[in-house]
PDB file of C-alpha atoms in Angstrom:
ATOM      1  CA  MET A   1     129.649  89.956 112.954  1.00 53.00           C
ATOM      2  CA  SER A   2     127.881  86.707 111.803  1.00 68.00           C
ATOM      3  CA  GLY A   3     128.703  85.082 108.495  1.00 90.00           C
ATOM      4  CA  ALA A   4     125.014  83.765 108.302  1.00 94.00           C
ATOM      5  CA  LYS A   5     123.286  84.346 104.904  1.00 97.00           C
ATOM      6  CA  TRP A   6     119.872  85.856 105.503  1.00 97.00           C
ATOM      7  CA  SER A   7     117.121  85.811 102.552  1.00 97.00           C
ATOM      8  CA  PHE A   8     113.650  86.826 102.033  1.00 98.00           C
ATOM      9  CA  ARG A   9     111.288  84.905  99.701  1.00 98.00           C
ATOM     10  CA  MET A  10     107.681  83.971  99.088  1.00 97.00           C
ATOM     11  CA  ALA A  11     106.403  80.718 100.636  1.00 97.00           C
ATOM     12  CA  VAL A  12     105.889  77.681  98.730  1.00 97.00           C
ATOM     13  CA  LYS A  13     103.330  74.942  99.213  1.00 94.00           C
ATOM     14  CA  GLU A  14     106.290  72.849 100.744  1.00 96.00           C
ATOM     15  CA  ASP A  15     106.523  75.418 103.502  1.00 97.00           C
ATOM     16  CA  ALA A  16     103.069  74.766 104.775  1.00 95.00           C
ATOM     17  CA  PRO A  17     103.464  71.468 106.958  1.00 96.00           C
ATOM     18  CA  GLU A  18     106.337  72.969 109.088  1.00 96.00           C
ATOM     19  CA  PHE A  19     104.460  76.536 109.266  1.00 96.00           C
ATOM     20  CA  ALA A  20     101.213  74.710 110.187  1.00 95.00           C
ATOM     21  CA  LYS A  21     102.979  73.275 113.043  1.00 97.00           C
ATOM     22  CA  TRP A  22     104.470  76.479 114.345  1.00 97.00           C
ATOM     23  CA  VAL A  23     101.044  77.910 114.402  1.00 96.00           C
ATOM     24  CA  ALA A  24      99.611  74.880 116.076  1.00 95.00           C
ATOM     25  CA  ASN A  25     102.046  75.240 118.754  1.00 96.00           C
ATOM     26  CA  ASN A  26     101.568  79.108 119.325  1.00 96.00           C
ATOM     27  CA  PRO A  27      98.382  79.782 121.389  1.00 94.00           C
ATOM     28  CA  ASP A  28      98.933  83.609 120.824  1.00 95.00           C
ATOM     29  CA  ILE A  29      97.734  83.240 117.113  1.00 95.00           C
ATOM     30  CA  PRO A  30      94.065  83.548 116.974  1.00 93.00           C
ATOM     31  CA  SER A  31      92.221  81.198 114.835  1.00 93.00           C
ATOM     32  CA  ARG A  32      90.683  84.139 113.112  1.00 92.00           C
ATOM     33  CA  ASP A  33      94.021  85.492 111.730  1.00 94.00           C
ATOM     34  CA  VAL A  34      94.992  81.930 110.725  1.00 95.00           C
ATOM     35  CA  GLN A  35      91.776  81.896 108.543  1.00 94.00           C
ATOM     36  CA  ALA A  36      92.536  85.427 107.333  1.00 93.00           C
ATOM     37  CA  GLY A  37      95.849  84.395 105.905  1.00 93.00           C
ATOM     38  CA  LEU A  38      94.290  81.530 103.660  1.00 93.00           C
ATOM     39  CA  SER A  39      93.862  82.218 100.125  1.00 91.00           C
ATOM     40  CA  LYS A  40      90.384  80.482 100.159  1.00 93.00           C
ATOM     41  CA  ASN A  41      89.318  83.174 102.540  1.00 93.00           C
ATOM     42  CA  ASN A  42      91.399  86.210 101.095  1.00 93.00           C
ATOM     43  CA  PRO A  43      92.205  85.851  97.445  1.00 94.00           C
ATOM     44  CA  THR A  44      94.945  88.489  97.795  1.00 95.00           C
ATOM     45  CA  ALA A  45      96.645  86.448 100.621  1.00 95.00           C
ATOM     46  CA  LEU A  46     100.648  86.144 100.308  1.00 96.00           C
ATOM     47  CA  CYS A  47     103.107  84.460 102.630  1.00 97.00           C
ATOM     48  CA  PHE A  48     106.503  85.866 102.984  1.00 97.00           C
ATOM     49  CA  VAL A  49     109.485  84.014 104.658  1.00 98.00           C
ATOM     50  CA  ALA A  50     112.790  85.013 106.279  1.00 98.00           C
ATOM     51  CA  GLU A  51     115.539  82.577 106.187  1.00 98.00           C
ATOM     52  CA  LYS A  52     118.842  82.070 107.843  1.00 98.00           C
ATOM     53  CA  ASP A  53     121.253  79.912 105.837  1.00 97.00           C
ATOM     54  CA  GLY A  54     118.319  78.336 103.969  1.00 96.00           C
ATOM     55  CA  LYS A  55     116.273  77.530 107.109  1.00 97.00           C
ATOM     56  CA  ALA A  56     112.970  79.511 107.621  1.00 97.00           C
ATOM     57  CA  VAL A  57     113.031  81.412 110.779  1.00 97.00           C
ATOM     58  CA  ALA A  58     110.056  83.541 110.367  1.00 97.00           C
ATOM     59  CA  PHE A  59     106.884  83.714 108.129  1.00 97.00           C
ATOM     60  CA  ALA A  60     104.295  86.350 107.605  1.00 97.00           C
ATOM     61  CA  PRO A  61     100.988  85.979 105.918  1.00 97.00           C
ATOM     62  CA  LEU A  62      99.363  89.023 104.672  1.00 96.00           C
ATOM     63  CA  HIS A  63      96.273  90.206 102.817  1.00 95.00           C
ATOM     64  CA  LEU A  64      95.046  93.147 101.271  1.00 95.00           C
ATOM     65  CA  ALA A  65      92.287  95.094 102.833  1.00 94.00           C
ATOM     66  CA  ALA A  66      90.469  98.394 101.659  1.00 95.00           C
ATOM     67  CA  VAL A  67      90.666 101.217 104.358  1.00 94.00           C
ATOM     68  CA  LEU A  68      88.029 103.509 104.582  1.00 93.00           C
ATOM     69  CA  ASP A  69      89.575 106.712 105.385  1.00 92.00           C
ATOM     70  CA  TYR A  70      86.548 108.868 106.291  1.00 90.00           C
ATOM     71  CA  LEU A  71      83.113 109.479 104.914  1.00 92.00           C
ATOM     72  CA  GLY A  72      82.197 112.817 103.679  1.00 93.00           C
ATOM     73  CA  LEU A  73      78.497 113.589 104.094  1.00 93.00           C
ATOM     74  CA  SER A  74      76.442 116.460 102.770  1.00 96.00           C
ATOM     75  CA  PRO A  75      75.325 118.909 105.655  1.00 96.00           C
ATOM     76  CA  ASP A  76      72.081 119.510 103.403  1.00 98.00           C
ATOM     77  CA  ALA A  77      71.218 116.016 102.856  1.00 97.00           C
ATOM     78  CA  SER A  78      68.433 114.423 105.316  1.00 97.00           C
ATOM     79  CA  ALA A  79      69.217 111.575 107.885  1.00 95.00           C
ATOM     80  CA  ALA A  80      67.148 109.029 105.311  1.00 97.00           C
ATOM     81  CA  ASP A  81      69.174 110.198 102.433  1.00 97.00           C
ATOM     82  CA  LYS A  82      72.539 109.968 104.313  1.00 95.00           C
ATOM     83  CA  LEU A  83      71.822 106.406 105.360  1.00 94.00           C
ATOM     84  CA  ARG A  84      70.653 105.628 101.911  1.00 96.00           C
ATOM     85  CA  ALA A  85      73.846 106.950 100.586  1.00 97.00           C
ATOM     86  CA  LEU A  86      75.947 105.075 103.028  1.00 96.00           C
ATOM     87  CA  LYS A  87      74.334 101.785 102.177  1.00 95.00           C
ATOM     88  CA  MET A  88      74.937 102.580  98.422  1.00 97.00           C
ATOM     89  CA  LEU A  89      78.623 103.146  99.084  1.00 97.00           C
ATOM     90  CA  GLN A  90      78.940  99.852 101.162  1.00 96.00           C
ATOM     91  CA  ASP A  91      77.127  98.009  98.274  1.00 97.00           C
ATOM     92  CA  GLY A  92      79.032  99.544  95.456  1.00 97.00           C
ATOM     93  CA  VAL A  93      82.619  99.684  97.235  1.00 97.00           C
ATOM     94  CA  SER A  94      82.092  96.044  98.347  1.00 96.00           C
ATOM     95  CA  HIS A  95      81.377  94.735  94.840  1.00 97.00           C
ATOM     96  CA  PHE A  96      84.318  96.794  93.409  1.00 97.00           C
ATOM     97  CA  MET A  97      86.739  95.369  96.137  1.00 96.00           C
ATOM     98  CA  LEU A  98      85.529  91.701  95.589  1.00 95.00           C
ATOM     99  CA  GLY A  99      86.366  92.290  91.898  1.00 95.00           C
ATOM    100  CA  TYR A 100      89.915  92.777  92.869  1.00 95.00           C
ATOM    101  CA  GLY A 101      90.228  89.894  95.494  1.00 94.00           C
ATOM    102  CA  VAL A 102      89.898  92.265  98.474  1.00 96.00           C
ATOM    103  CA  SER A 103      87.483  90.675 100.837  1.00 94.00           C
ATOM    104  CA  GLU A 104      87.680  93.241 103.769  1.00 94.00           C
ATOM    105  CA  ILE A 105      86.908  96.609 104.449  1.00 95.00           C
ATOM    106  CA  GLN A 106      88.319  98.154 107.447  1.00 94.00           C
ATOM    107  CA  THR A 107      87.824 101.695 109.151  1.00 93.00           C
ATOM    108  CA  LEU A 108      88.959 103.393 112.287  1.00 92.00           C
ATOM    109  CA  SER A 109      86.371 105.278 114.636  1.00 93.00           C
ATOM    110  CA  GLN A 110      85.479 105.857 118.221  1.00 92.00           C
ATOM    111  CA  PRO A 111      82.513 103.540 119.494  1.00 91.00           C
ATOM    112  CA  GLU A 112      80.408 106.663 120.457  1.00 94.00           C
ATOM    113  CA  TYR A 113      80.685 108.320 116.949  1.00 92.00           C
ATOM    114  CA  GLY A 114      77.608 107.875 114.581  1.00 88.00           C
ATOM    115  CA  ILE A 115      79.468 106.348 111.973  1.00 88.00           C
ATOM    116  CA  ALA A 116      81.004 103.440 114.184  1.00 92.00           C
ATOM    117  CA  LYS A 117      77.298 102.888 115.390  1.00 93.00           C
ATOM    118  CA  TRP A 118      76.188 102.723 111.465  1.00 92.00           C
ATOM    119  CA  ALA A 119      79.219 100.543 110.894  1.00 93.00           C
ATOM    120  CA  VAL A 120      78.122  97.988 113.419  1.00 94.00           C
ATOM    121  CA  LYS A 121      74.452  97.894 112.360  1.00 94.00           C
ATOM    122  CA  ASN A 122      75.907  97.089 108.841  1.00 94.00           C
ATOM    123  CA  HIS A 123      78.153  94.235 109.650  1.00 94.00           C
ATOM    124  CA  PHE A 124      81.441  95.657 110.435  1.00 95.00           C
ATOM    125  CA  GLU A 125      82.813  93.897 113.625  1.00 93.00           C
ATOM    126  CA  GLU A 126      84.520  96.010 116.099  1.00 92.00           C
ATOM    127  CA  GLU A 127      88.064  94.649 116.410  1.00 90.00           C
ATOM    128  CA  PRO A 128      89.115  94.597 120.273  1.00 89.00           C
ATOM    129  CA  ARG A 129      92.762  94.665 119.487  1.00 91.00           C
ATOM    130  CA  LYS A 130      94.995  97.798 119.081  1.00 90.00           C
ATOM    131  CA  LEU A 131      95.860  98.532 115.525  1.00 90.00           C
ATOM    132  CA  PHE A 132      99.654  99.053 114.694  1.00 91.00           C
ATOM    133  CA  ARG A 133     100.402 101.066 111.565  1.00 90.00           C
ATOM    134  CA  LEU A 134     103.694 101.039 109.448  1.00 91.00           C
ATOM    135  CA  ASN A 135     103.721 103.852 107.335  1.00 91.00           C
ATOM    136  CA  LEU A 136     105.829 102.644 104.269  1.00 92.00           C
ATOM    137  CA  SER A 137     106.487 106.198 102.872  1.00 92.00           C
ATOM    138  CA  ASP A 138     107.979 107.285 106.448  1.00 92.00           C
ATOM    139  CA  GLU A 139     109.893 104.200 106.497  1.00 91.00           C
ATOM    140  CA  ILE A 140     111.560 104.880 103.113  1.00 90.00           C
ATOM    141  CA  ALA A 141     112.304 108.441 104.044  1.00 90.00           C
ATOM    142  CA  ARG A 142     114.156 107.306 107.221  1.00 90.00           C
ATOM    143  CA  GLU A 143     116.222 104.724 105.220  1.00 89.00           C
ATOM    144  CA  GLN A 144     117.061 107.468 102.602  1.00 89.00           C
ATOM    145  CA  GLU A 145     118.137 109.984 105.352  1.00 89.00           C
ATOM    146  CA  LEU A 146     120.323 107.177 106.918  1.00 88.00           C
ATOM    147  CA  GLU A 147     121.916 106.537 103.484  1.00 86.00           C
ATOM    148  CA  GLN A 148     122.589 110.164 103.012  1.00 86.00           C
ATOM    149  CA  LYS A 149     124.356 110.544 106.521  1.00 85.00           C
ATOM    150  CA  LYS A 150     126.584 107.605 105.658  1.00 85.00           C
ATOM    151  CA  CYS A 151     127.660 109.258 102.502  1.00 88.00           C
ATOM    152  CA  GLU A 152     128.610 112.392 104.228  1.00 81.00           C
TER     153      GLU A 152
END
């Protein structure tokens, strides 16, 4: 077992030059992602650092995004009313989220679904990459289960 001391912390501005070099030398990090991690583009951006013996080993910029879980549409509403309602929701939710510094709304759909077609027409961009989710509630439950087993 290593005697190394690992720690977790928030990044500080003094980290920026070293981290910028890491990013510049990694062609697998898209420019779009780098831009998304900047507070000027996403006011909720935060950067976390993992260190070994006081030296940064990895960093992770994150920002908050609103996730549209689904849309509920009245089966009795006309197509025109549904479109108007969707526009009203998009405008209202956008202003609300911007008030909290959240500058991105995401949703999941299939390209052939009507809602996905509406989203593309209303300035949502299809992300070509796969989404990977970590459910923190499930992680906590797994950790608690492991702790219980240790105590038995």
